[in-house]
GROMACS .gro file of C-alpha atoms in nm:
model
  352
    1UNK     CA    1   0.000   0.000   0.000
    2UNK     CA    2   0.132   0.333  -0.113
    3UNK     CA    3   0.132   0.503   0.255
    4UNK     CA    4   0.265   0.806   0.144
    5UNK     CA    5   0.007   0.926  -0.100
    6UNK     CA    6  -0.312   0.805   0.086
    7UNK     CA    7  -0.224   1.015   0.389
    8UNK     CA    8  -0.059   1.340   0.322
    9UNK     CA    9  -0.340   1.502   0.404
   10UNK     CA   10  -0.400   1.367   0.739
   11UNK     CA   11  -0.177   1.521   0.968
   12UNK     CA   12  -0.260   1.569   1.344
   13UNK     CA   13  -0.127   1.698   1.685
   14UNK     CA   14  -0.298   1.581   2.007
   15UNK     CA   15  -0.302   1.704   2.378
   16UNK     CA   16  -0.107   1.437   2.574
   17UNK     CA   17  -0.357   1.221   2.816
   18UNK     CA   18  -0.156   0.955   3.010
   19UNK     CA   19  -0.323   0.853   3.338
   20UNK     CA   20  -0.229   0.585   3.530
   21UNK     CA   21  -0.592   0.421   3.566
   22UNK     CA   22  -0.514   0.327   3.958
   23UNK     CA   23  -0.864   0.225   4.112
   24UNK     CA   24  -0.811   0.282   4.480
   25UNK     CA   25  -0.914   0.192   4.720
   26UNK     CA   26  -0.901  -0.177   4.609
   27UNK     CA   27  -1.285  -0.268   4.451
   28UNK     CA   28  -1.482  -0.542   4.563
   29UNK     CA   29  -1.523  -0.686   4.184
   30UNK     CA   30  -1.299  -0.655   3.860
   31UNK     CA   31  -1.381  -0.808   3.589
   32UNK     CA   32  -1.110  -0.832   3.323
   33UNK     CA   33  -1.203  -0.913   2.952
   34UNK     CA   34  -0.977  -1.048   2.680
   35UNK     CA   35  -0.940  -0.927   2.299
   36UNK     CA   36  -1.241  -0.920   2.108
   37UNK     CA   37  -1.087  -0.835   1.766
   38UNK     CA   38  -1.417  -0.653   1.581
   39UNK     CA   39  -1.689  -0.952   1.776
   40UNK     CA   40  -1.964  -0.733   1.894
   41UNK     CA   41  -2.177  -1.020   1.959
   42UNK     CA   42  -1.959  -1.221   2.161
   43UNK     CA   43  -1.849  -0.863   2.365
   44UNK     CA   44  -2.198  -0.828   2.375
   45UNK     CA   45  -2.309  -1.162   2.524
   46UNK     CA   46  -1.989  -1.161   2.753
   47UNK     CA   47  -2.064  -0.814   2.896
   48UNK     CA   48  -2.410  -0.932   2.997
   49UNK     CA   49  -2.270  -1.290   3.146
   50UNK     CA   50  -2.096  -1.101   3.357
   51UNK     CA   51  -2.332  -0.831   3.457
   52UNK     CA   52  -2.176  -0.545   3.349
   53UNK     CA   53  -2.447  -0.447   3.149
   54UNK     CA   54  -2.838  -0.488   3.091
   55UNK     CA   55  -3.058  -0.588   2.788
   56UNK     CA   56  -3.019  -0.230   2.640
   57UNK     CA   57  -2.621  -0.234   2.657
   58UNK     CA   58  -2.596   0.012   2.980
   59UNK     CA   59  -2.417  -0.005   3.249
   60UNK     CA   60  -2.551  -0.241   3.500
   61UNK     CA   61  -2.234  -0.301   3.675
   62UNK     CA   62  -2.283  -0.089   4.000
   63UNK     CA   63  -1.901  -0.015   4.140
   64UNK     CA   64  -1.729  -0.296   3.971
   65UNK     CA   65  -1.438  -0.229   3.758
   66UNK     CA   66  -1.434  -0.382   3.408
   67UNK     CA   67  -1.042  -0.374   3.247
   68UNK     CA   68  -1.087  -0.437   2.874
   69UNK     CA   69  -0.733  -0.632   2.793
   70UNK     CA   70  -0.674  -0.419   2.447
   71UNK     CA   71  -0.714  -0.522   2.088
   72UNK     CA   72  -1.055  -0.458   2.061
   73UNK     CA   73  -0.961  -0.397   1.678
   74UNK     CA   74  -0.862  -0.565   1.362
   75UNK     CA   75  -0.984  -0.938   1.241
   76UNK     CA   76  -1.355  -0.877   1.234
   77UNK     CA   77  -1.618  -0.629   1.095
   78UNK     CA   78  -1.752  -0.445   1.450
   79UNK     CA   79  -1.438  -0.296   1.579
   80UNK     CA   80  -1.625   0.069   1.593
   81UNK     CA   81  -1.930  -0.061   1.771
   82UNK     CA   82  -1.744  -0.181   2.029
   83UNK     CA   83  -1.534   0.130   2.094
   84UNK     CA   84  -1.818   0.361   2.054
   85UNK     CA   85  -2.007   0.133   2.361
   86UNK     CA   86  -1.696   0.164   2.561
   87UNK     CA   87  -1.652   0.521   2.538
   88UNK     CA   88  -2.015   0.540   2.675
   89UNK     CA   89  -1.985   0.244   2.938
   90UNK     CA   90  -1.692   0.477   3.078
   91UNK     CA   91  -1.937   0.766   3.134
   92UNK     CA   92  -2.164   0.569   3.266
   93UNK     CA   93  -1.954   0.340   3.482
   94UNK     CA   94  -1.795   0.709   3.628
   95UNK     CA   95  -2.135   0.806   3.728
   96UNK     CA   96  -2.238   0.452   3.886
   97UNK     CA   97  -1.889   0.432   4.111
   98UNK     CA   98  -1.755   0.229   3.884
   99UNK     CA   99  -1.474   0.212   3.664
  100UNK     CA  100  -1.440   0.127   3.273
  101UNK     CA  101  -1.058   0.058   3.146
  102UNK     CA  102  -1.015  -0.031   2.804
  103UNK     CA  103  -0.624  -0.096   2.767
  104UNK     CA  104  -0.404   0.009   2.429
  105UNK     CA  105  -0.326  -0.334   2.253
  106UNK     CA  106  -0.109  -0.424   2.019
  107UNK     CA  107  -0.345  -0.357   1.729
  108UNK     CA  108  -0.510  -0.038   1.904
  109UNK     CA  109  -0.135   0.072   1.785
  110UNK     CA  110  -0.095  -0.086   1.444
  111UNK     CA  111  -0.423   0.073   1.319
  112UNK     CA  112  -0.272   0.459   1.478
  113UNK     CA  113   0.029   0.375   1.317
  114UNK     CA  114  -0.119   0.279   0.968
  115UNK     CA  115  -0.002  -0.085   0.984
  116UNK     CA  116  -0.359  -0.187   0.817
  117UNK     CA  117  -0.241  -0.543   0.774
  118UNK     CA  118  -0.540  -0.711   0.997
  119UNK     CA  119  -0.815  -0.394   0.922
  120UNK     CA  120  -1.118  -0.624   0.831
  121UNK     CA  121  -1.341  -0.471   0.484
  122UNK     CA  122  -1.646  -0.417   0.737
  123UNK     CA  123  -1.418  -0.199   0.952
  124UNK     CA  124  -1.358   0.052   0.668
  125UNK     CA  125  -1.729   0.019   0.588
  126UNK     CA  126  -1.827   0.103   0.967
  127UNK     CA  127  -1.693   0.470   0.869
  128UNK     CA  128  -1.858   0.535   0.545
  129UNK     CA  129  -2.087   0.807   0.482
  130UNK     CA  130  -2.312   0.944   0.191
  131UNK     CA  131  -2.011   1.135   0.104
  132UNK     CA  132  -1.700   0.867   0.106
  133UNK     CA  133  -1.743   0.817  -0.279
  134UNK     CA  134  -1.691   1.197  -0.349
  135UNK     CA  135  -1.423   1.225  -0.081
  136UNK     CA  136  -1.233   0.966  -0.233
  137UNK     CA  137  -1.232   1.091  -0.556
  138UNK     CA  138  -1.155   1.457  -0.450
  139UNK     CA  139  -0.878   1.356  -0.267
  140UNK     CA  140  -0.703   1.160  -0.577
  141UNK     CA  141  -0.759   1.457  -0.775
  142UNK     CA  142  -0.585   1.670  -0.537
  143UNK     CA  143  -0.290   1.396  -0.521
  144UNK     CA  144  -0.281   1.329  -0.865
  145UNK     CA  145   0.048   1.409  -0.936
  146UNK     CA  146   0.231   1.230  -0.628
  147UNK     CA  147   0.011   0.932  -0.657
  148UNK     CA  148   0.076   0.848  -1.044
  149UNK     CA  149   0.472   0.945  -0.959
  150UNK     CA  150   0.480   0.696  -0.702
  151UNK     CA  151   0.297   0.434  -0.907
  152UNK     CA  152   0.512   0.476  -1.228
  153UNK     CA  153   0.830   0.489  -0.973
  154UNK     CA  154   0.753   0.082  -0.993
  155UNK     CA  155   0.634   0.066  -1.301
  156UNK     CA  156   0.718   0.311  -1.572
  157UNK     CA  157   0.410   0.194  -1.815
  158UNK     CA  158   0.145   0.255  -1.599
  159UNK     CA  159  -0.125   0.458  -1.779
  160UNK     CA  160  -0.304   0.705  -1.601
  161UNK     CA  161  -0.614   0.498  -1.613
  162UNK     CA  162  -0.492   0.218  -1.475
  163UNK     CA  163  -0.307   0.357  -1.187
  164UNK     CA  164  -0.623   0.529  -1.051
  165UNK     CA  165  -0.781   0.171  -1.084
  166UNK     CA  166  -0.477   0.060  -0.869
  167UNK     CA  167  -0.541   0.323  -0.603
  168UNK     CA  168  -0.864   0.317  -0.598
  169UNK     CA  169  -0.854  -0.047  -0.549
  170UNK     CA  170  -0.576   0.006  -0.243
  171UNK     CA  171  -0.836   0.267  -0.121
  172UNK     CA  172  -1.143   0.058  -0.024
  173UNK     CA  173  -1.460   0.365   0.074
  174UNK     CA  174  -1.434   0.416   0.449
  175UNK     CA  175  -1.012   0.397   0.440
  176UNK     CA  176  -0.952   0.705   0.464
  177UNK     CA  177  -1.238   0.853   0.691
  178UNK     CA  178  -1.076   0.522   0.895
  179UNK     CA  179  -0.749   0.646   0.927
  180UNK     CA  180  -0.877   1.040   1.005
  181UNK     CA  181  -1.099   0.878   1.311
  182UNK     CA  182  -0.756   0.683   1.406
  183UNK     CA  183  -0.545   0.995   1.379
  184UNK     CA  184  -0.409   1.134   1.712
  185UNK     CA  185  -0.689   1.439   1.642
  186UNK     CA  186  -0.926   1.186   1.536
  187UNK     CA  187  -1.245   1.048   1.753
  188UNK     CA  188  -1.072   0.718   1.821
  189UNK     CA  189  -0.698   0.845   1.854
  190UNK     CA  190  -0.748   1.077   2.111
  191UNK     CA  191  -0.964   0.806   2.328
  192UNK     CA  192  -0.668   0.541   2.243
  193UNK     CA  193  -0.413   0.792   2.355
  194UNK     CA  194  -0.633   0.860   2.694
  195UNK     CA  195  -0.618   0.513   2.745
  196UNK     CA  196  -0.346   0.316   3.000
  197UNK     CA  197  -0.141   0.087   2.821
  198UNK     CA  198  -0.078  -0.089   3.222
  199UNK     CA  199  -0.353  -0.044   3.520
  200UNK     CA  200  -0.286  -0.158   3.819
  201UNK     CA  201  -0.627  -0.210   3.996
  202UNK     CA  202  -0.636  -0.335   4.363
  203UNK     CA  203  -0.354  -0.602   4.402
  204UNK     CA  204  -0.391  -0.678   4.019
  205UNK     CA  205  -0.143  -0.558   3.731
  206UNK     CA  206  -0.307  -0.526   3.412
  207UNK     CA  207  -0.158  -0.514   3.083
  208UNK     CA  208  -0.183  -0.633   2.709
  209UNK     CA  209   0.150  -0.784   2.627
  210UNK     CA  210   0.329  -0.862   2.906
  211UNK     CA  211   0.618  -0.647   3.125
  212UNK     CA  212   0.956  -0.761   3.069
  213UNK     CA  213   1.235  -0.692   3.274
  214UNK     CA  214   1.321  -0.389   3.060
  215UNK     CA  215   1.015  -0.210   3.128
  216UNK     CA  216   0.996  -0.309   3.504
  217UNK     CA  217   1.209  -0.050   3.654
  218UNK     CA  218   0.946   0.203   3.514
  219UNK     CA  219   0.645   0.304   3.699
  220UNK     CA  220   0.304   0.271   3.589
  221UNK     CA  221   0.280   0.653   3.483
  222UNK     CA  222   0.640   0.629   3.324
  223UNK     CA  223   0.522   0.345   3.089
  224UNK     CA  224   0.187   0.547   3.035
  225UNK     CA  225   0.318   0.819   2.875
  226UNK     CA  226   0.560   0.646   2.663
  227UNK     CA  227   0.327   0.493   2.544
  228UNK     CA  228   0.073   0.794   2.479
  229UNK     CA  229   0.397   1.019   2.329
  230UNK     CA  230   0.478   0.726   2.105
  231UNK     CA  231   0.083   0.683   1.972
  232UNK     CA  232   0.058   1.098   1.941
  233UNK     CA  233   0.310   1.078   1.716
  234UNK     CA  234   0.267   0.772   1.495
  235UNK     CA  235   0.604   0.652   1.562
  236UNK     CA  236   0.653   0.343   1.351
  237UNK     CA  237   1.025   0.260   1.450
  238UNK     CA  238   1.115  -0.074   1.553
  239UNK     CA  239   1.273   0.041   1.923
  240UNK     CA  240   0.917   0.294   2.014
  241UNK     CA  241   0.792   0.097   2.294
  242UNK     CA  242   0.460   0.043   2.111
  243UNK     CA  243   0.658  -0.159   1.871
  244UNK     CA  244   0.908  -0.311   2.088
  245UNK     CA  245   0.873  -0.688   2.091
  246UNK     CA  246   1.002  -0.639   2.519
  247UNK     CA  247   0.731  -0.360   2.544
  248UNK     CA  248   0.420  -0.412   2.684
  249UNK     CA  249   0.181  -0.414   2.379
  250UNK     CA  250   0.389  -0.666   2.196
  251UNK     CA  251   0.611  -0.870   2.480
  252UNK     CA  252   0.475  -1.276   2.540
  253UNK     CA  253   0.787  -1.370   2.771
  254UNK     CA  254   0.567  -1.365   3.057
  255UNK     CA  255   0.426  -1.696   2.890
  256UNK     CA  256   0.633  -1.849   2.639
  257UNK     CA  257   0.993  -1.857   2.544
  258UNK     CA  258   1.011  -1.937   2.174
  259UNK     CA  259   1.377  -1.944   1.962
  260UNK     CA  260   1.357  -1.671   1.710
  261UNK     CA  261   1.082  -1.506   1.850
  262UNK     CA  262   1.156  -1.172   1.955
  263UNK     CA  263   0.834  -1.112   2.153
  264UNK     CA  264   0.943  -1.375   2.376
  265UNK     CA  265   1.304  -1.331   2.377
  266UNK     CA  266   1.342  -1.199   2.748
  267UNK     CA  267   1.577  -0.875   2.774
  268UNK     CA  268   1.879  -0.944   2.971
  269UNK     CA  269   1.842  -0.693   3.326
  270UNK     CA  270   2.115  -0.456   3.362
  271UNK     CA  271   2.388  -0.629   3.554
  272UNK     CA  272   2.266  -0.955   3.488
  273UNK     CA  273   2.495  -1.268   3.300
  274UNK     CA  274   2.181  -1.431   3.134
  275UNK     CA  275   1.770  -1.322   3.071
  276UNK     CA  276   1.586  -1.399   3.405
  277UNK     CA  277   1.360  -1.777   3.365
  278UNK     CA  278   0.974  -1.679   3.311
  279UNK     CA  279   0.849  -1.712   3.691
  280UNK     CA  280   1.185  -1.529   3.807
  281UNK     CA  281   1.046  -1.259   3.601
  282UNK     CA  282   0.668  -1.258   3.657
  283UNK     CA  283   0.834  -1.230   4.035
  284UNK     CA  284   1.025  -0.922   3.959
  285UNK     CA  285   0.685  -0.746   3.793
  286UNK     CA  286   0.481  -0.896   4.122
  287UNK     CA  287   0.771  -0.706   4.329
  288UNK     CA  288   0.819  -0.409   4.183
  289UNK     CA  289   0.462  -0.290   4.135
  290UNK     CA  290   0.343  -0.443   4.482
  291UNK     CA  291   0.066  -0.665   4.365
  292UNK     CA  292   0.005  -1.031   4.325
  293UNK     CA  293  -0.086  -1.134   4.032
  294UNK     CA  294  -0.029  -1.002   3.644
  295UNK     CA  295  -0.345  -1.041   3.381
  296UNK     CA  296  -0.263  -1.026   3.020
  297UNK     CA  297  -0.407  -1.066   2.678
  298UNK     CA  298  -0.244  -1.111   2.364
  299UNK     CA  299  -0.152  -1.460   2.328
  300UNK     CA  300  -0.418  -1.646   2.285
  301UNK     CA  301  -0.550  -1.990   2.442
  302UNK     CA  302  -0.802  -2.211   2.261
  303UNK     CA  303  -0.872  -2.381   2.620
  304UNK     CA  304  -1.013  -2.083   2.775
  305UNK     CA  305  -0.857  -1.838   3.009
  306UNK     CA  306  -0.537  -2.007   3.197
  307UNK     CA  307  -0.327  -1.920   3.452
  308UNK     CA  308   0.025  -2.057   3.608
  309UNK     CA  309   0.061  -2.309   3.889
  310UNK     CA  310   0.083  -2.014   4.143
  311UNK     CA  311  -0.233  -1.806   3.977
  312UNK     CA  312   0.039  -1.529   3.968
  313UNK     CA  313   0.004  -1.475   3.604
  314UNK     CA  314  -0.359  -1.482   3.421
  315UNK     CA  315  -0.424  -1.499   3.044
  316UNK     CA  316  -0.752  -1.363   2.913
  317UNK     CA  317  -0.708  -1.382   2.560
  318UNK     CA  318  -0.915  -1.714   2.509
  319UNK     CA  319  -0.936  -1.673   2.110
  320UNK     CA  320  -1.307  -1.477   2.163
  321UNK     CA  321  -1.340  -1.370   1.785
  322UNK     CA  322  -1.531  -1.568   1.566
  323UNK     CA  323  -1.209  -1.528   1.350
  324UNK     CA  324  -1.069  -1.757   1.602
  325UNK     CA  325  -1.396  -1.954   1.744
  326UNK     CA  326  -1.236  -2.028   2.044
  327UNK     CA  327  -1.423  -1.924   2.416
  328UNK     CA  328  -1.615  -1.708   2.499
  329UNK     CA  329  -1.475  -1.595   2.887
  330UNK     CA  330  -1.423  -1.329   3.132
  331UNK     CA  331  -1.210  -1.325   3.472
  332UNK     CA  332  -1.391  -1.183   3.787
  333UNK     CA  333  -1.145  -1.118   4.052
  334UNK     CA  334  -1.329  -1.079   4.403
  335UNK     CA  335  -1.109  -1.036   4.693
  336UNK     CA  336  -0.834  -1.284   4.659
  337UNK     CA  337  -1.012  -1.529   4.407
  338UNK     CA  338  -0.959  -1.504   4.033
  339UNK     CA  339  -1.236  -1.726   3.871
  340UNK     CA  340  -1.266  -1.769   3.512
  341UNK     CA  341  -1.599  -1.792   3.357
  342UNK     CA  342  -1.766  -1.915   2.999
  343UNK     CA  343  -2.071  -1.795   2.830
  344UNK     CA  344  -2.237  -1.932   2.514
  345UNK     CA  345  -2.133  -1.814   2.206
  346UNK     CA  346  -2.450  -1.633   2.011
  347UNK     CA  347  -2.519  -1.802   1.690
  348UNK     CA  348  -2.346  -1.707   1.370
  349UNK     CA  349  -2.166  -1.769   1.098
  350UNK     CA  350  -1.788  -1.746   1.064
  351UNK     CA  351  -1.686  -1.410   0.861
  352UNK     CA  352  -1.555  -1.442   0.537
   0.00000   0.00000   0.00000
């Protein structure tokens, strides 16, 4: 995709929002959903399961605190329905004496920093308007000369006809009215860039990826607004820590160790001879943020949400998306207890 001639035009500059997302004192319910990857339905039917909200899609959770795990985006058609109920099941929540946290995933930064690899057709459609056909074409005509430059750049035959076939193709309607919401001035930007990439709620550490040992010196507010910089200014290189495979949007060590893997490859602490083994890490996260246990998304589990031996490190990401079919689950965390829980999947059809 020719990035540089379907954006030009969108250029942005956001006030920095970077709260920590610290519930105190500790609540008596959290309920921590994994990524739902554009399933409205199964958000939907897991929200109510868990009584977070009624028949009408309010919030009927009283003073719990619901932590969405991130990647609410990419993979299926219903990303934007989703976010919009959020945004409004944080209002509410607020007003209730409760609490809605919806965490930056990994994808919450691919789609800010136009890596549109995983943008499912019905998300572009989502944004359309009476006025997307039009748009489109108004905005080739204004980049005429770029575009066909940059097309001709790989292939010096190209007629004019056929490379505005080509972009227009590369251009599906509701693209770029997509990446305008998604731009740090945009509706959904500046609501991803509000949001905590890491909450620690009660004696509970939330986070997408995972923290490796080269993020745990940071504080919570630290990692927050590295993150939110980073986002505001649709930094795509490899080292950002939205991109960072040890970051904690991206970073699976917590779980896994996998040869050639980077997102599991655990960084080597300063001082240190060799990386630290898995549970010698989850123990210096546990430590250095003062809680006991760590709940993460991002790598999924086909057996439903999972934790380690010493419930010290819970994984929500049970493959809820119909693009996965796996389970349909959410964690409640009452006091000391983490239980995991399963609702039916609605009925459906697998998206094309």
């Amino acid at each position: 995709m020719l990035r540089l001639w379907v954006w030009p035009f969108l250029i942005f500059a956001s006030a920095l929002v970077s709260g920590v997302a610290t519930a105190k004192p500790a609540p008596a319910r959290i309920v921590a959903v994994g990524d739902l990857h554009g399933d409205y339905d199964a958000w939907e039917a897991i929200a109510r399961g868990a009584g977070v909200v009624d028949a009408k899609g309010k919030w009927a959770g009283g003073s719990t605190v619901l932590v969405q795990m991130g990647d609410v985006v990419d993979r299926g058609p219903d990303s934007l329905k989703i976010i919009h109920q959020l945004m409004r099941l944080q209002r509410e929540a607020r007003s209730k004496g409760g609490q809605v946290i919806a965490l930056v995933g990994n994808h919450e930064a691919m789609n800010m920093t136009r890596d549109l690899r995983y943008v499912h057709p019905g998300e572009y459609l989502a944004f359309t308007d009476r006025d997307s056909e039009a748009r489109r074409s108004r905005i080739y005509e204004a980049n005429k000369t770029a575009i066909e430059a940059a097309y001709r750049s790989r292939d010096p035959k190209m007629t004019a006809e056929a490379i505005r076939a080509a972009w227009i193709k590369e251009t599906p309607l509701g693209m770029l009215e997509h990446q305008s919401a998604w731009g740090p001035e945009g509706e959904v930007g500046k609501w991803v860039i509000g949001n905590p990439a890491v909450a620690k709620v009660g004696d509970s550490l939330f986070v997408h990826g995972g923290i490796s040992a080269k993020y745990a010196t940071m504080s919570l507010g630290d990692i927050n607004l590295a993150v939110a910089t980073a986002l505001k200014r649709r930094d795509e290189t490899p080292a950002s820590i939205i991109n960072d495979g040890a970051g904690p949007l991206w970073y699976r060590g917590l779980v896994t160790r996998e040869p050639g893997d980077e997102a599991t490859v655990a960084p080597v602490p300063a001082g240190a001879a060799a990386p630290l083994t898995i549970d010698q890490e989850i123990d210096l996260v546990l430590t250095h943020f003062g809680v006991k246990r760590i709940v993460v998304g991002h790598t999924p589990s086909l057996q439903g949400i999972i934790s380690n031996p010493g419930g010290t490190l819970w994984r929500t990401d049970s493959a809820i998306s119909r693009a996965y079919n796996g389970k349909l689950t959410y964690l409640e965390i009452v006091g000391d207890q983490a239980t995991s829980h399963e609702v039916t999947r609605p009925a459906g059809k697998p998206w094309g």
